[in-house]
mmCIF file of C-alpha atoms and ligand atoms in Angstrom:
data_model
loop_
_atom_site.group_PDB
_atom_site.id
_atom_site.type_symbol
_atom_site.label_atom_id
_atom_site.label_comp_id
_atom_site.label_asym_id
_atom_site.label_seq_id
_atom_site.Cartn_x
_atom_site.Cartn_y
_atom_site.Cartn_z
ATOM 1 C CA UNK A 282 70.004 173.576 96.160
ATOM 2 C CA UNK A 283 67.963 172.046 99.011
ATOM 3 C CA UNK A 284 68.567 172.940 102.730
ATOM 4 C CA UNK A 285 66.883 171.459 105.409
ATOM 5 C CA UNK A 286 66.897 173.471 109.176
ATOM 6 C CA UNK A 287 65.811 171.684 112.395
ATOM 7 C CA UNK A 288 65.361 174.355 115.258
ATOM 8 C CA UNK A 289 62.467 176.130 116.955
ATOM 9 C CA UNK A 290 60.075 177.351 113.932
ATOM 10 C CA UNK A 291 58.095 180.578 114.834
ATOM 11 C CA UNK A 292 55.092 180.092 112.937
ATOM 12 C CA UNK A 293 52.231 182.500 112.604
ATOM 13 C CA UNK A 294 50.274 181.035 115.502
ATOM 14 C CA UNK A 295 52.581 178.887 117.357
ATOM 15 C CA UNK A 296 56.282 178.191 117.944
ATOM 16 C CA UNK A 297 57.276 174.316 117.443
ATOM 17 C CA UNK A 298 60.241 172.125 117.111
ATOM 18 C CA UNK A 299 60.284 170.862 113.726
ATOM 19 C CA UNK A 300 62.127 171.215 110.252
ATOM 20 C CA UNK A 301 61.759 173.530 107.352
ATOM 21 C CA UNK A 302 62.810 172.815 104.018
ATOM 22 C CA UNK A 303 64.288 175.358 101.627
ATOM 23 C CA UNK A 304 64.662 174.506 97.897
ATOM 24 C CA UNK A 305 65.806 177.236 95.586
ATOM 25 C CA UNK A 306 64.181 180.615 97.041
ATOM 26 C CA UNK A 307 61.251 179.199 98.430
ATOM 27 C CA UNK A 308 60.062 177.416 101.797
ATOM 28 C CA UNK A 309 58.880 174.069 100.254
ATOM 29 C CA UNK A 310 57.724 172.578 103.550
ATOM 30 C CA UNK A 311 57.342 172.524 107.290
ATOM 31 C CA UNK A 312 57.067 169.646 109.454
ATOM 32 C CA UNK A 313 56.139 169.991 112.982
ATOM 33 C CA UNK A 314 57.989 167.287 115.185
ATOM 34 C CA UNK A 315 57.214 168.578 118.877
ATOM 35 C CA UNK A 316 56.961 171.422 121.229
ATOM 36 C CA UNK A 317 58.953 174.348 121.599
ATOM 37 C CA UNK A 318 62.290 173.461 122.968
ATOM 38 C CA UNK A 319 63.957 176.293 124.811
ATOM 39 C CA UNK A 320 67.444 177.150 124.489
ATOM 40 C CA UNK A 321 67.723 175.734 120.767
ATOM 41 C CA UNK A 322 68.436 177.751 117.753
ATOM 42 C CA UNK A 323 65.037 179.889 116.578
ATOM 43 C CA UNK A 324 64.088 180.587 113.053
ATOM 44 C CA UNK A 325 61.920 183.482 112.812
ATOM 45 C CA UNK A 326 60.824 185.280 109.203
ATOM 46 C CA UNK A 327 63.132 187.880 108.102
ATOM 47 C CA UNK A 328 62.476 191.324 109.515
ATOM 48 C CA UNK A 329 60.997 194.108 107.186
ATOM 49 C CA UNK A 330 61.745 197.858 108.406
ATOM 50 C CA UNK A 331 59.475 200.279 106.491
ATOM 51 C CA UNK A 332 60.732 203.470 108.026
ATOM 52 C CA UNK A 333 64.162 204.179 108.512
ATOM 53 C CA UNK A 334 66.486 207.006 107.342
ATOM 54 C CA UNK A 335 69.933 205.408 107.308
ATOM 55 C CA UNK A 336 71.837 202.638 109.014
ATOM 56 C CA UNK A 337 75.482 201.852 109.201
ATOM 57 C CA UNK A 338 77.697 204.309 106.881
ATOM 58 C CA UNK A 339 74.709 204.884 104.824
ATOM 59 C CA UNK A 340 71.910 207.359 104.233
ATOM 60 C CA UNK A 341 68.991 206.993 101.929
ATOM 61 C CA UNK A 342 69.372 209.410 99.220
ATOM 62 C CA UNK A 343 71.539 207.926 96.653
ATOM 63 C CA UNK A 344 71.620 204.928 94.724
ATOM 64 C CA UNK A 345 74.869 203.855 96.091
ATOM 65 C CA UNK A 346 73.287 204.443 99.662
ATOM 66 C CA UNK A 347 70.734 202.375 99.045
ATOM 67 C CA UNK A 348 72.692 199.551 97.332
ATOM 68 C CA UNK A 349 74.844 199.753 100.674
ATOM 69 C CA UNK A 350 71.610 199.555 102.974
ATOM 70 C CA UNK A 351 70.758 196.278 100.687
ATOM 71 C CA UNK A 352 74.279 194.544 101.356
ATOM 72 C CA UNK A 353 74.303 195.679 104.901
ATOM 73 C CA UNK A 354 70.950 195.215 106.313
ATOM 74 C CA UNK A 355 71.225 191.255 106.512
ATOM 75 C CA UNK A 356 73.643 191.702 109.301
ATOM 76 C CA UNK A 357 70.489 193.130 111.058
ATOM 77 C CA UNK A 358 68.498 190.364 110.152
ATOM 78 C CA UNK A 359 66.440 192.807 107.576
ATOM 79 C CA UNK A 360 65.215 190.785 104.275
ATOM 80 C CA UNK A 361 63.302 193.615 102.878
ATOM 81 C CA UNK A 362 62.889 197.440 103.395
ATOM 82 C CA UNK A 363 61.679 200.931 102.266
ATOM 83 C CA UNK A 364 64.186 203.453 102.861
ATOM 84 C CA UNK A 365 62.376 206.832 104.204
ATOM 85 C CA UNK A 366 63.051 210.467 103.151
ATOM 86 C CA UNK A 367 61.799 213.101 105.374
ATOM 87 C CA UNK A 368 60.793 216.625 104.078
ATOM 88 C CA UNK A 369 63.213 217.771 101.518
ATOM 89 C CA UNK A 370 63.554 219.967 98.566
ATOM 90 C CA UNK A 371 61.785 218.971 95.346
ATOM 91 C CA UNK A 372 65.139 217.813 93.373
ATOM 92 C CA UNK A 373 66.270 215.747 96.598
ATOM 93 C CA UNK A 374 63.046 214.271 96.703
ATOM 94 C CA UNK A 375 62.973 213.086 92.923
ATOM 95 C CA UNK A 376 66.607 211.799 93.106
ATOM 96 C CA UNK A 377 65.330 209.640 95.973
ATOM 97 C CA UNK A 378 62.663 208.142 94.055
ATOM 98 C CA UNK A 379 64.653 207.580 91.190
ATOM 99 C CA UNK A 380 67.371 205.932 93.195
ATOM 100 C CA UNK A 381 64.719 203.436 94.636
ATOM 101 C CA UNK A 382 63.218 202.831 91.475
ATOM 102 C CA UNK A 383 66.490 201.734 89.983
ATOM 103 C CA UNK A 384 67.334 199.476 92.748
ATOM 104 C CA UNK A 385 63.947 197.846 92.670
ATOM 105 C CA UNK A 386 64.504 196.944 89.541
ATOM 106 C CA UNK A 387 67.998 195.368 90.052
ATOM 107 C CA UNK A 388 67.925 193.464 93.041
ATOM 108 C CA UNK A 389 71.078 191.902 93.794
ATOM 109 C CA UNK A 390 71.335 188.135 95.074
ATOM 110 C CA UNK A 391 72.550 187.697 98.654
ATOM 111 C CA UNK A 392 71.137 191.333 99.485
ATOM 112 C CA UNK A 393 67.825 192.525 101.354
ATOM 113 C CA UNK A 394 65.129 193.318 99.039
ATOM 114 C CA UNK A 395 64.706 197.074 98.608
ATOM 115 C CA UNK A 396 60.598 197.018 98.261
ATOM 116 C CA UNK A 397 60.202 200.640 97.136
ATOM 117 C CA UNK A 398 60.143 204.271 98.667
ATOM 118 C CA UNK A 399 58.778 206.135 101.819
ATOM 119 C CA UNK A 400 58.339 209.439 101.716
ATOM 120 C CA UNK A 401 57.605 210.955 105.114
ATOM 121 C CA UNK A 402 56.963 214.368 103.958
ATOM 122 C CA UNK A 403 56.886 217.462 102.861
ATOM 123 C CA UNK A 404 53.167 217.263 103.235
ATOM 124 C CA UNK A 405 53.245 217.652 106.950
ATOM 125 C CA UNK A 406 51.899 219.996 109.370
ATOM 126 C CA UNK A 407 54.326 222.771 110.875
ATOM 127 C CA UNK A 408 53.554 222.454 114.595
ATOM 128 C CA UNK A 409 54.172 218.678 114.637
ATOM 129 C CA UNK A 410 57.069 218.637 112.044
ATOM 130 C CA UNK A 411 59.455 217.349 115.085
ATOM 131 C CA UNK A 412 63.038 217.178 113.439
ATOM 132 C CA UNK A 413 61.765 218.455 109.815
ATOM 133 C CA UNK A 414 63.055 221.543 108.558
ATOM 134 C CA UNK A 415 60.362 224.294 108.684
ATOM 135 C CA UNK A 416 60.928 225.334 105.273
ATOM 136 C CA UNK A 417 60.618 222.013 103.663
ATOM 137 C CA UNK A 418 57.265 221.522 104.184
ATOM 138 C CA UNK A 419 54.623 222.061 101.666
ATOM 139 C CA UNK A 420 51.069 221.199 100.666
ATOM 140 C CA UNK A 421 49.965 218.004 98.951
ATOM 141 C CA UNK A 422 48.841 219.504 95.581
ATOM 142 C CA UNK A 423 47.796 217.445 93.036
ATOM 143 C CA UNK A 424 50.563 218.224 90.892
ATOM 144 C CA UNK A 425 53.205 217.403 93.414
ATOM 145 C CA UNK A 426 51.677 214.145 94.291
ATOM 146 C CA UNK A 427 51.122 213.003 90.954
ATOM 147 C CA UNK A 428 54.934 214.230 89.857
ATOM 148 C CA UNK A 429 56.015 211.802 92.842
ATOM 149 C CA UNK A 430 53.743 208.856 91.674
ATOM 150 C CA UNK A 431 54.997 209.373 88.019
ATOM 151 C CA UNK A 432 58.679 209.414 88.951
ATOM 152 C CA UNK A 433 58.475 206.513 91.234
ATOM 153 C CA UNK A 434 56.687 204.544 88.431
ATOM 154 C CA UNK A 435 55.210 201.785 90.795
ATOM 155 C CA UNK A 436 57.879 201.872 93.188
ATOM 156 C CA UNK A 437 56.259 204.451 96.069
ATOM 157 C CA UNK A 438 54.993 202.231 98.483
ATOM 158 C CA UNK A 439 54.287 204.501 101.441
ATOM 159 C CA UNK A 440 53.577 208.187 101.868
ATOM 160 C CA UNK A 441 53.362 209.922 105.466
ATOM 161 C CA UNK A 442 51.300 213.028 105.371
ATOM 162 C CA UNK A 443 48.800 215.228 107.613
ATOM 163 C CA UNK A 444 45.400 214.695 106.454
ATOM 164 C CA UNK A 445 44.165 218.066 107.729
ATOM 165 C CA UNK A 446 46.418 220.178 105.015
ATOM 166 C CA UNK A 447 44.456 221.770 102.079
ATOM 167 C CA UNK A 448 43.889 218.904 99.267
ATOM 168 C CA UNK A 449 45.141 216.212 101.676
ATOM 169 C CA UNK A 450 42.047 214.236 101.226
ATOM 170 C CA UNK A 451 42.336 214.262 97.115
ATOM 171 C CA UNK A 452 46.050 213.403 97.600
ATOM 172 C CA UNK A 453 45.205 210.288 99.533
ATOM 173 C CA UNK A 454 42.592 209.115 96.969
ATOM 174 C CA UNK A 455 45.322 210.007 94.161
ATOM 175 C CA UNK A 456 48.014 207.914 96.041
ATOM 176 C CA UNK A 457 45.462 205.144 96.856
ATOM 177 C CA UNK A 458 44.485 204.895 93.304
ATOM 178 C CA UNK A 459 48.461 204.354 92.215
ATOM 179 C CA UNK A 460 48.471 201.506 94.907
ATOM 180 C CA UNK A 461 50.500 203.786 97.405
ATOM 181 C CA UNK A 462 49.978 202.977 101.188
ATOM 182 C CA UNK A 463 49.018 206.448 102.968
ATOM 183 C CA UNK A 464 50.062 207.033 106.578
ATOM 184 C CA UNK A 465 49.054 209.961 109.050
ATOM 185 C CA UNK A 466 51.810 211.581 110.916
ATOM 186 C CA UNK A 467 53.400 214.901 111.723
ATOM 187 C CA UNK A 468 49.520 215.719 111.655
ATOM 188 C CA UNK A 469 47.483 218.008 114.285
ATOM 189 C CA UNK A 470 44.495 216.348 112.780
ATOM 190 C CA UNK A 471 41.169 216.113 115.158
ATOM 191 C CA UNK A 472 39.893 212.452 115.664
ATOM 192 C CA UNK A 473 37.149 213.699 113.158
ATOM 193 C CA UNK A 474 39.472 214.793 110.659
ATOM 194 C CA UNK A 475 41.231 211.525 110.926
ATOM 195 C CA UNK A 476 38.028 209.659 110.446
ATOM 196 C CA UNK A 477 37.692 211.248 107.110
ATOM 197 C CA UNK A 478 41.060 210.479 105.901
ATOM 198 C CA UNK A 479 40.571 207.051 106.677
ATOM 199 C CA UNK A 480 37.375 207.156 104.847
ATOM 200 C CA UNK A 481 39.319 208.316 101.952
ATOM 201 C CA UNK A 482 41.820 205.646 102.029
ATOM 202 C CA UNK A 483 44.548 206.331 104.573
ATOM 203 C CA UNK A 484 45.287 203.147 106.259
ATOM 204 C CA UNK A 485 48.868 203.389 108.466
ATOM 205 C CA UNK A 486 49.967 205.397 111.293
ATOM 206 C CA UNK A 487 53.596 206.994 111.443
ATOM 207 C CA UNK A 488 55.301 206.597 114.683
ATOM 208 C CA UNK A 489 52.402 206.664 117.062
ATOM 209 C CA UNK A 490 53.188 208.886 120.184
ATOM 210 C CA UNK A 491 56.063 210.458 118.541
ATOM 211 C CA UNK A 492 55.093 214.205 117.026
ATOM 212 C CA UNK A 493 51.545 213.652 118.428
ATOM 213 C CA UNK A 494 49.525 216.514 120.719
ATOM 214 C CA UNK A 495 48.774 215.490 124.391
ATOM 215 C CA UNK A 496 45.431 214.801 125.511
ATOM 216 C CA UNK A 497 43.593 218.257 125.887
ATOM 217 C CA UNK A 498 42.041 218.850 128.917
ATOM 218 C CA UNK A 499 39.198 221.625 128.716
ATOM 219 C CA UNK A 500 37.244 222.581 131.840
ATOM 220 C CA UNK A 501 38.910 219.889 133.905
ATOM 221 C CA UNK A 502 37.963 217.080 131.312
ATOM 222 C CA UNK A 503 40.209 215.112 129.469
ATOM 223 C CA UNK A 504 39.538 214.889 126.095
ATOM 224 C CA UNK A 505 39.885 212.104 123.254
ATOM 225 C CA UNK A 506 42.870 212.654 120.889
ATOM 226 C CA UNK A 507 44.376 211.837 117.782
ATOM 227 C CA UNK A 508 46.614 209.056 119.294
ATOM 228 C CA UNK A 509 43.638 207.602 120.981
ATOM 229 C CA UNK A 510 41.500 207.305 117.518
ATOM 230 C CA UNK A 511 44.827 205.738 115.842
ATOM 231 C CA UNK A 512 44.602 202.933 118.308
ATOM 232 C CA UNK A 513 40.757 202.821 118.350
ATOM 233 C CA UNK A 514 40.362 202.424 114.643
ATOM 234 C CA UNK A 515 40.557 199.212 113.299
ATOM 235 C CA UNK A 516 41.174 199.972 109.621
ATOM 236 C CA UNK A 517 44.615 201.321 110.347
ATOM 237 C CA UNK A 518 48.067 199.541 111.128
ATOM 238 C CA UNK A 519 50.261 201.535 113.706
ATOM 239 C CA UNK A 520 54.147 201.944 113.801
ATOM 240 C CA UNK A 521 55.760 202.117 117.090
ATOM 241 C CA UNK A 522 59.540 202.913 117.454
ATOM 242 C CA UNK A 523 60.268 199.888 119.919
ATOM 243 C CA UNK A 524 63.605 201.292 121.258
ATOM 244 C CA UNK A 525 62.173 202.122 125.054
ATOM 245 C CA UNK A 526 63.271 205.714 124.373
ATOM 246 C CA UNK A 527 60.879 207.267 121.631
ATOM 247 C CA UNK A 528 57.887 205.679 123.302
ATOM 248 C CA UNK A 529 58.038 204.322 126.923
ATOM 249 C CA UNK A 530 57.699 200.484 127.235
ATOM 250 C CA UNK A 531 54.261 200.946 129.301
ATOM 251 C CA UNK A 532 52.845 202.654 126.285
ATOM 252 C CA UNK A 533 54.112 200.267 124.050
ATOM 253 C CA UNK A 534 52.257 197.566 125.937
ATOM 254 C CA UNK A 535 49.106 199.822 126.122
ATOM 255 C CA UNK A 536 49.097 200.314 122.577
ATOM 256 C CA UNK A 537 49.527 196.570 121.709
ATOM 257 C CA UNK A 538 46.829 195.922 124.327
ATOM 258 C CA UNK A 539 44.386 197.975 122.758
ATOM 259 C CA UNK A 540 45.154 197.763 118.950
ATOM 260 C CA UNK A 541 46.125 194.104 119.195
ATOM 261 C CA UNK A 542 49.801 192.955 118.108
ATOM 262 C CA UNK A 543 48.143 192.280 114.439
ATOM 263 C CA UNK A 544 47.836 196.164 114.055
ATOM 264 C CA UNK A 545 51.255 197.168 115.373
ATOM 265 C CA UNK A 546 54.365 197.454 113.211
ATOM 266 C CA UNK A 547 57.637 197.852 114.929
ATOM 267 C CA UNK A 548 59.835 200.334 113.002
ATOM 268 C CA UNK A 549 63.441 201.666 113.824
ATOM 269 C CA UNK A 550 63.281 204.955 112.322
ATOM 270 C CA UNK A 551 67.133 204.757 112.438
ATOM 271 C CA UNK A 552 69.549 207.223 111.196
ATOM 272 C CA UNK A 553 72.666 207.215 109.314
ATOM 273 C CA UNK A 554 75.491 205.903 111.691
ATOM 274 C CA UNK A 555 73.374 203.457 113.554
ATOM 275 C CA UNK A 556 75.702 200.568 114.485
ATOM 276 C CA UNK A 557 78.961 202.725 114.060
ATOM 277 C CA UNK A 558 80.735 204.085 116.884
ATOM 278 C CA UNK A 559 78.970 206.751 118.957
ATOM 279 C CA UNK A 560 79.911 209.914 117.259
ATOM 280 C CA UNK A 561 78.399 213.267 115.841
ATOM 281 C CA UNK A 562 77.124 212.928 112.388
ATOM 282 C CA UNK A 563 75.708 215.233 109.641
ATOM 283 C CA UNK A 564 71.782 215.176 108.396
ATOM 284 C CA UNK A 565 71.089 215.714 104.737
ATOM 285 C CA UNK A 566 70.232 219.071 105.799
ATOM 286 C CA UNK A 567 73.593 220.068 107.179
ATOM 287 C CA UNK A 568 72.610 219.848 110.715
ATOM 288 C CA UNK A 569 74.610 217.608 113.049
ATOM 289 C CA UNK A 570 73.249 214.913 115.765
ATOM 290 C CA UNK A 571 74.945 213.173 118.361
ATOM 291 C CA UNK A 572 74.338 209.216 118.106
ATOM 292 C CA UNK A 573 74.266 207.124 121.213
ATOM 293 C CA UNK A 574 74.027 203.472 120.298
ATOM 294 C CA UNK A 575 72.467 202.690 123.826
ATOM 295 C CA UNK A 576 69.822 205.689 123.706
ATOM 296 C CA UNK A 577 68.846 207.981 120.818
ATOM 297 C CA UNK A 578 70.091 210.588 118.114
ATOM 298 C CA UNK A 579 69.935 213.933 119.574
ATOM 299 C CA UNK A 580 70.630 217.417 117.759
ATOM 300 C CA UNK A 581 73.773 219.129 118.543
ATOM 301 C CA UNK A 582 72.258 222.566 118.383
ATOM 302 C CA UNK A 583 69.477 224.273 120.180
ATOM 303 C CA UNK A 584 67.413 222.168 122.650
ATOM 304 C CA UNK A 585 69.278 218.855 122.009
ATOM 305 C CA UNK A 586 65.949 217.356 121.199
ATOM 306 C CA UNK A 587 65.619 213.795 119.981
ATOM 307 C CA UNK A 588 65.974 213.750 115.959
ATOM 308 C CA UNK A 589 65.757 209.746 115.739
ATOM 309 C CA UNK A 590 66.858 206.578 116.598
ATOM 310 C CA UNK A 591 69.547 204.196 116.490
ATOM 311 C CA UNK A 592 67.597 200.907 116.905
ATOM 312 C CA UNK A 593 67.844 197.913 114.519
ATOM 313 C CA UNK A 594 65.405 195.431 113.737
ATOM 314 C CA UNK A 595 67.211 192.673 115.581
ATOM 315 C CA UNK A 596 67.371 194.888 118.878
ATOM 316 C CA UNK A 597 63.683 195.861 118.064
ATOM 317 C CA UNK A 598 62.702 191.935 118.167
ATOM 318 C CA UNK A 599 64.904 191.519 121.261
ATOM 319 C CA UNK A 600 63.438 194.213 123.203
ATOM 320 C CA UNK A 601 59.989 193.186 122.402
ATOM 321 C CA UNK A 602 60.658 189.471 123.790
ATOM 322 C CA UNK A 603 62.955 189.682 126.358
ATOM 323 C CA UNK A 604 62.430 193.029 127.700
ATOM 324 C CA UNK A 605 58.788 193.391 127.548
ATOM 325 C CA UNK A 606 57.551 189.909 127.624
ATOM 326 C CA UNK A 607 55.683 189.556 124.041
ATOM 327 C CA UNK A 608 55.447 186.108 123.152
ATOM 328 C CA UNK A 609 57.790 185.039 120.058
ATOM 329 C CA UNK A 610 54.663 185.047 117.511
ATOM 330 C CA UNK A 611 53.687 188.621 118.354
ATOM 331 C CA UNK A 612 57.211 189.916 118.367
ATOM 332 C CA UNK A 613 57.389 188.120 114.666
ATOM 333 C CA UNK A 614 53.984 189.555 113.954
ATOM 334 C CA UNK A 615 55.370 193.210 114.483
ATOM 335 C CA UNK A 616 58.665 192.812 113.148
ATOM 336 C CA UNK A 617 57.929 190.855 109.855
ATOM 337 C CA UNK A 618 54.276 189.879 108.666
ATOM 338 C CA UNK A 619 52.625 193.600 109.751
ATOM 339 C CA UNK A 620 55.256 195.828 108.127
ATOM 340 C CA UNK A 621 55.168 193.126 105.085
ATOM 341 C CA UNK A 622 51.348 193.619 104.535
ATOM 342 C CA UNK A 623 51.637 197.478 104.981
ATOM 343 C CA UNK A 624 53.832 197.645 101.909
ATOM 344 C CA UNK A 625 51.780 194.624 100.012
ATOM 345 C CA UNK A 626 54.559 191.941 100.517
ATOM 346 C CA UNK A 627 52.509 189.729 102.623
ATOM 347 C CA UNK A 628 51.566 187.262 100.045
ATOM 348 C CA UNK A 629 55.405 186.360 99.379
ATOM 349 C CA UNK A 630 57.138 187.093 102.557
ATOM 350 C CA UNK A 631 56.871 188.067 106.134
ATOM 351 C CA UNK A 632 56.013 184.524 107.931
ATOM 352 C CA UNK A 633 57.277 181.055 107.704
ATOM 353 C CA UNK A 634 54.803 179.297 105.303
ATOM 354 C CA UNK A 635 55.356 176.858 102.520
ATOM 355 C CA UNK A 636 55.286 178.561 99.212
ATOM 356 C CA UNK A 637 56.616 181.742 100.734
ATOM 357 C CA UNK A 638 60.154 183.267 99.887
ATOM 358 C CA UNK A 639 62.799 181.767 102.075
ATOM 359 C CA UNK A 640 63.571 184.968 104.041
ATOM 360 C CA UNK A 641 64.366 184.275 107.399
ATOM 361 C CA UNK A 642 66.619 184.421 110.309
ATOM 362 C CA UNK A 643 68.333 182.060 112.644
ATOM 363 C CA UNK A 644 68.585 183.200 116.125
ATOM 364 C CA UNK A 645 70.487 181.560 119.158
ATOM 365 C CA UNK A 646 68.088 180.338 121.417
ATOM 366 C CA UNK A 647 69.808 181.779 124.666
ATOM 367 C CA UNK A 648 70.297 185.598 123.784
ATOM 368 C CA UNK A 649 68.519 185.858 120.484
ATOM 369 C CA UNK A 650 71.853 186.619 119.016
ATOM 370 C CA UNK A 651 71.743 186.763 114.932
ATOM 371 C CA UNK A 652 73.247 183.593 113.683
ATOM 372 C CA UNK A 653 72.329 183.695 110.084
ATOM 373 C CA UNK A 654 69.983 185.765 107.698
ATOM 374 C CA UNK A 655 68.592 183.928 104.576
ATOM 375 C CA UNK A 656 67.295 186.391 101.712
ATOM 376 C CA UNK A 657 65.291 184.268 99.282
ATOM 377 C CA UNK A 658 67.293 180.865 100.113
ATOM 378 C CA UNK A 659 70.665 182.508 99.929
ATOM 379 C CA UNK A 660 72.763 183.071 102.923
ATOM 380 C CA UNK A 661 73.118 186.662 103.238
ATOM 381 C CA UNK A 662 74.644 186.922 106.819
ATOM 382 C CA UNK A 663 76.280 184.266 108.975
ATOM 383 C CA UNK A 664 76.298 180.644 108.038
HETATM 384 ZN ZN1 LIG B 844 61.062 208.940 109.892
#
């Protein structure tokens, strides 16, 4: 089947008025017909979320949940995703890896593509554990890392760890050899330890500015810190939760100016319940949180600290463009092409280019509302 869409097209380098042709599951041609026409429908590449823990009624643990996410996510403009699991006991971790593996192997037409798994832990550092359970943390032994690689059988895409832990540099090398992208996060590493990890193969940064130490001041002099080093290191891509709460908008702008939007990856880090009524929800570890779609998820007990977000990718795109003034191309890179690159999918999705899969969203020109989402040429949401 052939479909021709005439609209404003957000291409990698510029936005133009033109026509885009979809045949089967691919984009077969793009014809530029003139300059951007404000107010017309806008076609952007499908969004790629590489870091979240749940959305709508679904968590990320079971095959049923991940199947649910795959059918639900086109309503948020997401065409490919890697569900994340925080620090968890071994049996849950293995169950998660198996669930994702099964779904990767049996994609369903009209669903977003589950591209593999993201382990955010358990190989994290205690002081920077954030909302992770202290007794869930562990060291990245060769045995544990190899077990995860074997269980996923080629479907583990991303691992977030603290590179200052014992054996972490060796674990990074093992993961890299298995084709897994390794990310620093929940870490108290020094800039020097971070540089060694990058030399060992680490190439990504987990939610910058969240669970990072502030700059130290020694004898009145402000020191260079890990977050600074992440922004300065050209060999890594950098995640930001772009809800405006986890990272203040000014810091989002600062990070994009320093690292350039080619290295910034927008993520949601969303929790189960995102998009459902504001209410109390339960986490896999049995603790409760309040979810407020207009702000964040907060723990019910203790200090009511932030435990996650309820951001969606379509809102992330809106925030970047309409609230903080990024161009359509810049926002699109951060929500589609850059995350696709992190998980090795940029050769087949993440931008509007002839030959790539027809993964795209049609947005209303006025308010960027999602009108339709196509996954591999099939209408997965809207019309
Ligand atoms: Zn997370």
